[in-house]
Coordinates of N, CA and C in Angstrom, one line a residue:
X1 N 9.4 1.3 -22.5 CA 9.8 0.8 -21.3 C 10.8 -0.4 -21.4
X2 N 12.1 0.1 -20.8 CA 13.5 -0.4 -21.3 C 13.6 -2.0 -19.4
X3 N 14.3 -2.7 -19.9 CA 14.4 -3.7 -19.0 C 15.2 -2.6 -17.4
X4 N 15.6 -1.4 -17.6 CA 16.1 -0.8 -17.0 C 15.1 0.2 -15.9
X5 N 14.1 0.7 -16.2 CA 12.6 1.1 -16.3 C 12.2 0.3 -15.4
X6 N 11.9 -1.2 -15.5 CA 11.1 -1.9 -14.9 C 12.1 -1.9 -13.8
X7 N 12.8 -2.6 -13.8 CA 13.9 -2.7 -12.3 C 14.2 -1.5 -11.5
X8 N 13.8 -0.5 -12.1 CA 13.7 1.1 -11.3 C 12.3 1.1 -10.6
X9 N 11.7 1.5 -12.0 CA 10.3 2.1 -11.7 C 9.5 1.2 -11.5
X10 N 9.4 -0.4 -11.2 CA 8.7 -1.0 -10.6 C 9.2 -2.1 -9.7
X11 N 10.2 -2.6 -9.9 CA 10.1 -3.8 -8.8 C 11.6 -3.0 -7.6
X12 N 12.4 -2.2 -7.6 CA 13.0 -1.5 -6.7 C 12.6 -0.6 -5.8
X13 N 11.0 0.1 -6.3 CA 10.3 1.6 -5.6 C 10.0 0.5 -5.2
X14 N 9.0 -0.2 -5.7 CA 7.9 -0.5 -4.5 C 8.7 -2.0 -3.7
X15 N 9.5 -2.7 -3.5 CA 10.2 -3.4 -3.0 C 11.0 -2.0 -1.4
X16 N 12.0 -0.8 -1.8 CA 12.5 -0.2 -0.9 C 11.3 0.9 -0.4
X17 N 10.2 0.9 -1.1 CA 9.2 2.0 -0.7 C 8.8 1.2 0.6
X18 N 8.1 -0.1 0.2 CA 7.2 -1.3 1.1 C 8.1 -1.5 2.7
X19 N 9.7 -1.4 2.2 CA 10.5 -1.6 3.8 C 10.7 -0.5 4.3
X20 N 10.6 0.5 3.3 CA 10.8 1.7 4.8 C 9.9 1.7 5.0
X21 N 8.6 2.0 4.3 CA 7.4 2.7 4.8 C 6.2 1.8 5.9
X22 N 6.0 0.8 4.9 CA 6.1 -0.5 6.0 C 6.6 -1.4 6.9
X23 N 7.6 -2.0 6.4 CA 8.4 -2.6 7.4 C 8.8 -2.2 8.4
X24 N 9.5 -1.0 8.3 CA 10.2 -0.5 9.4 C 8.9 1.0 9.8
X25 N 8.6 1.8 9.3 CA 8.3 3.0 10.2 C 6.7 2.2 10.4
X26 N 6.0 1.6 9.9 CA 4.4 1.3 10.3 C 4.6 -0.3 11.3
X27 N 5.8 -0.8 10.7 CA 5.9 -2.4 11.3 C 6.3 -1.8 12.9
X28 N 7.0 -1.0 13.1 CA 8.0 -1.1 14.0 C 6.5 -0.4 15.5
X29 N 6.4 0.9 14.5 CA 5.2 1.4 15.8 C 3.9 0.4 16.2
X30 N 3.6 -0.1 14.9 CA 2.6 -1.1 15.2 C 2.9 -2.3 16.4
X31 N 4.3 -3.2 15.4 CA 4.2 -4.3 16.4 C 5.1 -4.2 17.5
X32 N 5.7 -3.0 18.4 CA 6.4 -3.1 18.9 C 6.1 -1.9 19.8
X33 N 4.9 -1.1 19.8 CA 4.4 -0.1 20.8 C 2.6 -0.4 20.9
X34 N 2.2 0.6 21.7 CA 0.8 -0.3 21.8 C 0.1 1.0 20.9
X35 N 0.4 1.5 20.3 CA -0.4 1.6 19.1 C -0.9 1.2 18.1
X36 N -2.4 1.7 18.1 CA -3.1 0.6 17.2 C -2.9 1.4 15.9
X37 N -3.8 0.4 14.6 CA -3.4 0.4 13.6 C -3.7 1.8 13.3
X38 N -4.5 2.3 13.4 CA -4.6 4.3 12.7 C -3.5 5.1 12.8
X39 N -3.1 5.6 14.4 CA -2.1 6.1 14.6 C -0.7 5.4 14.0
X40 N -0.6 4.0 14.6 CA 0.7 4.1 13.5 C 0.5 3.6 11.9
X41 N -0.3 3.9 11.5 CA -0.3 4.0 10.1 C 0.2 5.4 9.4
X42 N -0.8 6.5 10.5 CA -0.7 7.6 10.1 C 0.7 8.6 9.9
X43 N 2.1 7.7 10.4 CA 2.9 8.2 10.0 C 3.4 8.4 8.6
X44 N 3.8 7.1 8.8 CA 4.1 6.0 7.8 C 3.4 7.1 6.1
X45 N 1.7 6.7 6.2 CA 1.6 7.2 5.1 C 1.5 8.3 5.1
X46 N 1.4 9.4 5.9 CA 1.9 10.8 5.4 C 2.9 11.1 5.0
X47 N 4.4 10.4 5.6 CA 5.3 10.6 4.7 C 5.4 9.7 2.7
X48 N 4.6 8.8 3.1 CA 4.6 7.7 2.2 C 4.3 8.9 0.8
X49 N 2.3 10.0 1.3 CA 2.0 10.7 0.3 C 3.0 12.0 0.1
X50 N 3.7 12.5 1.3 CA 5.0 13.2 1.3 C 5.4 13.0 -0.1
X51 N 6.2 12.1 0.1 CA 7.5 11.9 -0.7 C 6.3 11.0 -2.5
X52 N 5.5 11.3 -2.3 CA 5.6 11.6 -4.0 C 4.5 13.1 -4.7
X53 N 4.5 13.3 -3.9 CA 4.5 14.7 -4.6 C 5.2 15.7 -5.5
X54 N 6.2 15.2 -5.3 CA 7.1 15.5 -6.6 C 5.9 15.5 -8.4
X55 N 5.7 14.6 -8.1 CA 4.8 14.2 -9.8 C 3.7 15.2 -9.6
X56 N 3.5 16.3 -9.3 CA 2.2 17.4 -9.1 C 2.9 18.2 -9.9
X57 N 2.1 18.9 -10.7 CA 1.9 20.3 -11.8 C 1.3 21.3 -11.2
X58 N 0.4 21.4 -10.6 CA -0.8 22.2 -9.8 C -1.5 21.6 -8.2
X59 N -2.0 22.6 -8.1 CA -2.9 22.3 -6.2 C -3.3 21.3 -6.4
X60 N -3.9 21.4 -7.6 CA -5.5 20.5 -7.4 C -4.5 18.6 -7.7
X61 N -3.9 18.4 -9.0 CA -3.2 17.3 -9.0 C -2.3 16.8 -7.5
X62 N -1.4 17.8 -6.3 CA -0.6 18.0 -6.0 C -1.8 17.2 -4.8
X63 N -3.0 18.0 -4.5 CA -4.2 17.6 -3.8 C -4.5 16.0 -3.7
X64 N -5.0 15.4 -4.8 CA -4.9 14.5 -5.4 C -4.0 13.2 -5.6
X65 N -3.3 13.5 -5.8 CA -1.9 12.8 -5.3 C -1.6 12.0 -3.8
X66 N -2.0 13.5 -3.5 CA -1.0 13.1 -2.1 C -2.2 12.0 -1.6
X67 N -3.7 12.0 -1.5 CA -4.6 11.5 -0.9 C -4.8 9.8 -1.6
X68 N -4.5 10.2 -3.1 CA -4.5 8.6 -3.2 C -3.0 7.9 -3.0
X69 N -1.8 8.8 -2.4 CA -0.6 7.3 -1.8 C -0.7 7.8 -0.9
X70 N -1.6 8.2 0.2 CA -1.5 8.0 1.6 C -2.7 7.5 1.8
X71 N -3.6 7.3 0.9 CA -4.5 5.4 1.1 C -3.9 4.6 0.6
X72 N -3.3 4.6 -0.3 CA -2.6 3.5 -0.4 C -1.6 2.7 0.2
X73 N -1.0 4.0 0.7 CA 0.0 3.3 2.1 C -0.8 2.4 3.1
X74 N -2.3 3.2 3.9 CA -2.8 2.4 4.3 C -3.2 1.0 3.8
X75 N -3.8 0.9 2.3 CA -3.9 -0.6 1.6 C -2.7 -1.5 2.2
X76 N -2.0 -0.9 1.9 CA -1.1 -1.9 1.6 C -0.2 -2.4 3.6
X77 N -0.6 -1.3 4.2 CA -0.2 -2.0 5.6 C -0.9 -2.9 6.4
X78 N -2.6 -2.4 6.0 CA -3.5 -3.3 6.5 C -3.2 -5.1 5.4
X79 N -2.7 -4.6 4.1 CA -2.4 -6.1 3.5 C -1.0 -6.8 3.9
X80 N 0.1 -5.8 4.7 CA 1.4 -6.5 5.4 C 0.5 -6.9 6.7
X81 N 0.0 -6.0 7.5 CA -0.4 -7.2 9.0 C -1.5 -8.0 9.0
X82 N -2.4 -8.4 8.1 CA -3.4 -9.2 7.6 C -2.6 -10.6 7.4
X83 N -1.4 -10.2 6.5 CA -0.4 -11.4 5.7 C 0.7 -11.5 6.6
X84 N -0.2 -11.5 8.5 CA 1.4 -12.1 9.0 C 2.6 -11.1 9.4
X85 N 2.7 -10.0 8.8 CA 3.2 -9.1 8.4 C 4.4 -9.4 7.6
X86 N 4.2 -10.2 6.5 CA 5.5 -11.0 5.5 C 4.7 -9.5 4.6
X87 N 6.3 -8.9 4.3 CA 6.4 -7.9 3.8 C 6.0 -8.1 2.5
X88 N 6.6 -9.8 1.6 CA 6.3 -10.0 0.4 C 4.7 -9.7 0.0
X89 N 4.1 -9.8 0.8 CA 2.6 -9.3 -0.1 C 2.1 -8.3 -0.1
X90 N 2.8 -7.1 0.5 CA 3.0 -5.6 0.3 C 3.5 -5.3 -0.8
X91 N 5.0 -5.7 -0.9 CA 5.9 -5.9 -1.6 C 5.1 -6.5 -3.0
X92 N 5.0 -7.6 -3.1 CA 4.1 -8.0 -4.9 C 2.8 -7.0 -4.9
X93 N 2.1 -6.8 -4.0 CA 0.9 -5.6 -4.7 C 1.2 -4.5 -5.3
X94 N 2.6 -4.4 -4.3 CA 3.5 -2.3 -4.6 C 4.0 -2.5 -6.0
X95 N 4.3 -4.1 -6.0 CA 5.2 -4.1 -7.4 C 3.7 -4.4 -8.7
X96 N 3.1 -4.9 -8.5 CA 1.8 -5.2 -9.4 C 1.2 -4.1 -9.7
X97 N 1.1 -3.4 -9.2 CA 0.7 -2.2 -9.1 C 1.1 -1.2 -10.1
X98 N 2.1 -1.1 -9.6 CA 3.6 -0.1 -10.4 C 3.5 -1.0 -11.6
X99 N 3.7 -1.7 -12.0 CA 3.8 -3.1 -13.7 C 3.1 -2.5 -14.2
X100 N 1.7 -3.0 -14.0 CA 0.8 -2.2 -14.7 C 0.1 -0.6 -15.3
X101 N 0.5 0.2 -14.4 CA 1.0 1.7 -14.6 C 2.1 1.7 -15.5
X102 N 3.0 1.3 -15.5 CA 4.1 1.1 -16.6 C 3.5 0.1 -18.0
X103 N 3.4 -0.8 -18.1 CA 2.8 -1.7 -19.1 C 2.0 -0.3 -19.7
X104 N 0.8 -0.3 -18.9 CA -0.3 0.3 -20.0 C 0.0 1.9 -20.1
X105 N 1.1 2.8 -19.2 CA 1.4 3.9 -19.7 C 0.2 4.2 -19.4
X106 N -0.1 4.1 -18.2 CA -1.4 4.8 -17.5 C -1.7 6.2 -17.4
X107 N -0.1 7.0 -17.0 CA -0.4 8.0 -16.4 C 1.5 8.5 -16.3
X108 N 1.7 9.5 -16.3 CA 2.7 9.7 -15.5 C 3.2 10.6 -13.8
X109 N 1.8 10.4 -13.0 CA 1.7 10.7 -12.1 C 1.1 9.5 -11.4
X110 N 0.7 9.5 -10.0 CA 0.3 8.4 -9.1 C -1.1 8.8 -9.3
X111 N -1.8 9.9 -9.6 CA -3.1 10.4 -9.9 C -3.9 8.9 -11.1
X112 N -3.3 9.0 -11.9 CA -4.3 8.3 -12.5 C -5.6 9.3 -13.6
X113 N -6.5 8.6 -14.6 CA -7.1 9.0 -15.1 C -8.6 7.8 -14.3
X114 N -9.8 7.9 -15.5 CA -10.7 7.0 -15.0 C -10.1 5.1 -15.1
X115 N -9.8 5.5 -16.5 CA -9.1 4.0 -16.7 C -8.4 3.4 -15.8
X116 N -7.3 4.5 -15.9 CA -6.1 3.9 -14.4 C -6.9 3.7 -13.0
X117 N -7.7 4.3 -12.6 CA -8.1 4.4 -11.2 C -9.4 2.8 -11.4
X118 N -9.7 3.0 -12.5 CA -10.9 1.7 -12.5 C -10.1 0.5 -12.2
X119 N -8.8 0.1 -13.2 CA -7.9 -0.8 -12.7 C -7.8 -0.8 -10.9
X120 N -7.2 0.3 -10.9 CA -6.3 0.2 -9.2 C -7.9 -0.2 -8.4
X121 N -8.6 0.4 -8.4 CA -9.7 -0.1 -7.5 C -9.8 -1.7 -7.7
X122 N -10.0 -2.3 -9.1 CA -10.2 -3.7 -9.6 C -9.1 -4.2 -8.5
X123 N -8.0 -3.8 -8.3 CA -6.8 -4.6 -8.2 C -6.9 -4.7 -6.3
X124 N -7.5 -3.2 -6.3 CA -8.1 -3.0 -4.6 C -9.0 -4.0 -3.4
X125 N -10.0 -3.7 -4.4 CA -10.9 -5.0 -4.2 C -10.6 -6.4 -4.3
X126 N -9.6 -6.9 -5.0 CA -9.1 -7.8 -5.0 C -8.1 -8.4 -3.7
X127 N -7.6 -7.9 -3.6 CA -6.5 -7.6 -2.6 C -7.4 -8.0 -1.0
X128 N -8.2 -6.9 -1.4 CA -9.4 -6.9 0.3 C -10.2 -8.3 0.1
X129 N -10.9 -8.4 -0.6 CA -11.8 -9.5 -1.0 C -10.9 -10.8 -1.2
X130 N -10.0 -11.0 -1.7 CA -9.2 -12.1 -1.3 C -8.2 -12.6 -0.3
X131 N -7.9 -11.5 1.2 CA -7.6 -12.0 1.9 C -8.9 -12.5 2.6
X132 N -9.8 -11.5 2.9 CA -10.7 -11.7 3.8 C -11.2 -13.1 3.7
X133 N -11.6 -13.4 1.7 CA -11.9 -15.1 2.2 C -11.2 -15.7 2.5
X134 N -9.8 -15.9 2.1 CA -8.7 -16.7 2.8 C -9.0 -16.7 4.4
X135 N -8.8 -15.9 4.8 CA -9.4 -15.8 6.4 C -10.2 -16.3 6.8
X136 N -11.4 -16.5 6.4 CA -12.4 -16.4 6.5 C -12.6 -18.0 6.1
X137 N -12.6 -19.1 5.4 CA -12.1 -19.9 4.4 C -11.5 -20.9 5.5
X138 N -9.8 -20.7 5.7 CA -9.6 -21.6 6.6 C -9.8 -21.0 8.4
X139 N -10.6 -20.1 8.8 CA -11.0 -19.7 10.6 C -9.8 -19.2 10.9
X140 N -9.4 -18.8 10.1 CA -8.2 -17.2 10.8 C -8.6 -15.7 11.1
X141 N -8.9 -15.6 12.1 CA -8.9 -14.0 12.9 C -8.4 -12.9 11.8
X142 N -9.4 -11.8 11.2 CA -8.7 -10.5 11.4 C -7.6 -10.1 11.8
X143 N -6.6 -9.7 11.2 CA -5.3 -9.3 12.3 C -5.7 -7.4 12.8
X144 N -6.6 -7.2 12.1 CA -6.9 -5.4 12.4 C -8.4 -6.0 13.1
X145 N -8.9 -5.4 13.6 CA -10.2 -5.4 14.3 C -10.3 -4.0 14.7
X146 N -11.5 -3.5 15.2 CA -12.3 -2.3 16.2 C -11.2 -2.2 17.1
X147 N -10.8 -3.2 17.6 CA -10.4 -3.3 19.6 C -9.0 -2.4 19.4
X148 N -8.5 -2.7 17.8 CA -7.2 -2.0 18.0 C -6.6 -1.2 17.2
X149 N -7.6 -0.4 16.5 CA -7.5 0.8 15.8 C -6.5 1.7 16.0
X150 N -7.1 2.1 17.5 CA -6.4 2.7 18.5 C -5.1 2.9 19.3
X151 N -5.5 1.6 20.1 CA -4.7 1.6 21.4 C -4.6 -0.4 21.5
X152 N -3.4 -0.8 22.0 CA -3.5 -2.4 21.4 C -3.4 -2.8 23.0

């Protein structure tokens, strides 16, 4: 692990992926059209999943990497939306997940093994629970609700 690896694989990849996939693709579709959360997030998540397929070596791994990154993209878009379209929250979460992947040498791909996914799901749980608890504590309504899943 070197300084260059941390900058390139952790910080810049999280920054630019969030800027392009959440800030631009999802952000423009969701904020400035009548599309709801699910249709708006679909295109960016599809492309985000495809962008990570280079990591696979076989068909099963390819499917797993696509599903993991597609769902991760939905999480990052939800975090971005719930924190008042503050892209830094999604960048920080993405950077944090990339950083522990690198520090603990978890896996060479986005799929990961049992321990990697245990930590991944713990991070996801903390991010979701923290967002919900914060909004409930300060009586802030959720930005994404059933009424705007499909259309706004």
